[in-house]
Amino acid sequence: MYLKASKYFTGELQAMIMFKFILVLTVCVPFVISILPGLMLGPGRWLVLNIMPCDNPEQYDVLFDISRKKINRTHDCFDLDINLDRVFNHSYGLVIDVFQEVDGGFKYYQTISDDSACAFLMRQAEENVKKLLTLANVDPPDCPIREGLLSIKNYIFDYTELPRMGVYGTYEANAYCVFQDIRIGCAKVILNFDERNDDGDDDDDDDDDDDDDDDHRIFKI
């Protein structure tokens, strides 16, 4: 991923962008949806169908380009390069608005929030957070993250590591980076949880993401 940020925005926000796309959107959201009350749980498999900008992206101020290469139906590969000019700490919060697909549209279901995005990520996906930071040569692999270049190549994400029990359906989740109660960044992900059995099923002939091997998009978040 090549990120181009305005000089008015700090390295903390740049770090938050990385975490949101690779961790919040592909790890934390399925874990959170799996414990939402009032929905039917069952065994199955998560798939990330799409990652995209939130609605009206012009209201946000960071422009970046993310590259995702699909390996098969259970694995994606990401490349990330971020230059941090300041320390990323616990000053930034996180808000995730979750919507469930009903009758062809997405209906608001619940909001999850935390005053510290870093603490939330470590609590929900500590192993994946530390894996990313280790790949980026951050030592120790934890917050706060000091300034400098974070370069992550060929980060392979295994969707089978997500919960095997989930709430059946298709979901849209908008993840916001929050600073002093202001939503300064946003990213959207569409996920699906269904009853597919992964045993002996490692091709991608019926995958939802079959347009290209690479998902290469411009985001304003």
CSV table of N, CA and C in Angstrom, one decimal, residues 41-47 160 162-168 192-198:
chain,number,residue,atom,x,y,z
A,41,LEU,N,-26.8,-17.8,15.9
A,41,LEU,CA,-25.4,-18.3,15.8
A,41,LEU,C,-25.4,-19.7,15.2
A,42,GLY,N,-24.3,-20.0,14.4
A,42,GLY,CA,-24.1,-21.3,13.9
A,42,GLY,C,-22.7,-21.5,13.3
A,43,PRO,N,-22.3,-22.7,12.9
A,43,PRO,CA,-21.0,-22.9,12.4
A,43,PRO,C,-20.9,-22.4,10.9
A,44,GLY,N,-19.8,-22.0,10.5
A,44,GLY,CA,-19.7,-21.5,9.1
A,44,GLY,C,-18.3,-20.9,8.8
A,45,ARG,N,-18.3,-20.0,7.8
A,45,ARG,CA,-17.0,-19.4,7.4
A,45,ARG,C,-17.2,-17.9,7.1
A,46,TRP,N,-16.3,-17.1,7.5
A,46,TRP,CA,-16.3,-15.7,7.1
A,46,TRP,C,-15.6,-15.4,5.8
A,47,LEU,N,-16.1,-14.5,5.0
A,47,LEU,CA,-15.5,-14.0,3.8
A,47,LEU,C,-15.6,-12.5,3.8
A,160,THR,N,-9.5,-18.5,7.9
A,160,THR,CA,-10.0,-19.6,8.8
A,160,THR,C,-9.6,-19.4,10.2
A,162,LEU,N,-10.6,-16.8,11.8
A,162,LEU,CA,-11.7,-16.1,12.4
A,162,LEU,C,-12.6,-17.1,13.1
A,163,PRO,N,-13.5,-16.6,13.9
A,163,PRO,CA,-14.4,-17.6,14.6
A,163,PRO,C,-15.2,-18.5,13.7
A,164,ARG,N,-15.3,-19.8,14.1
A,164,ARG,CA,-16.0,-20.8,13.3
A,164,ARG,C,-17.5,-20.7,13.6
A,165,MET,N,-17.9,-20.1,14.7
A,165,MET,CA,-19.3,-19.8,15.1
A,165,MET,C,-19.5,-18.3,14.8
A,166,GLY,N,-20.6,-18.1,14.1
A,166,GLY,CA,-21.0,-16.7,13.8
A,166,GLY,C,-22.4,-16.5,13.6
A,167,VAL,N,-22.8,-15.3,13.2
A,167,VAL,CA,-24.2,-14.9,12.9
A,167,VAL,C,-24.4,-14.9,11.4
A,168,TYR,N,-25.2,-15.8,10.9
A,168,TYR,CA,-25.4,-15.9,9.5
A,168,TYR,C,-25.9,-14.6,8.8
A,192,ASN,N,-19.3,-11.6,4.8
A,192,ASN,CA,-20.4,-12.6,4.7
A,192,ASN,C,-20.0,-13.7,5.6
A,193,PHE,N,-21.0,-14.2,6.4
A,193,PHE,CA,-20.8,-15.5,7.1
A,193,PHE,C,-21.9,-16.5,6.7
A,194,ASP,N,-21.4,-17.6,6.2
A,194,ASP,CA,-22.4,-18.6,5.7
A,194,ASP,C,-22.0,-20.0,6.2
A,195,GLU,N,-22.7,-21.0,5.7
A,195,GLU,CA,-22.6,-22.4,6.2
A,195,GLU,C,-21.6,-23.2,5.4
A,196,ARG,N,-20.7,-22.6,4.6
A,196,ARG,CA,-19.8,-23.3,3.8
A,196,ARG,C,-18.9,-24.2,4.7
A,197,ASN,N,-18.5,-25.3,4.2
A,197,ASN,CA,-17.5,-26.2,4.9
A,197,ASN,C,-16.2,-26.1,4.1
A,198,ASP,N,-15.1,-25.7,4.8
A,198,ASP,CA,-13.8,-25.5,4.2
A,198,ASP,C,-13.1,-26.8,3.9
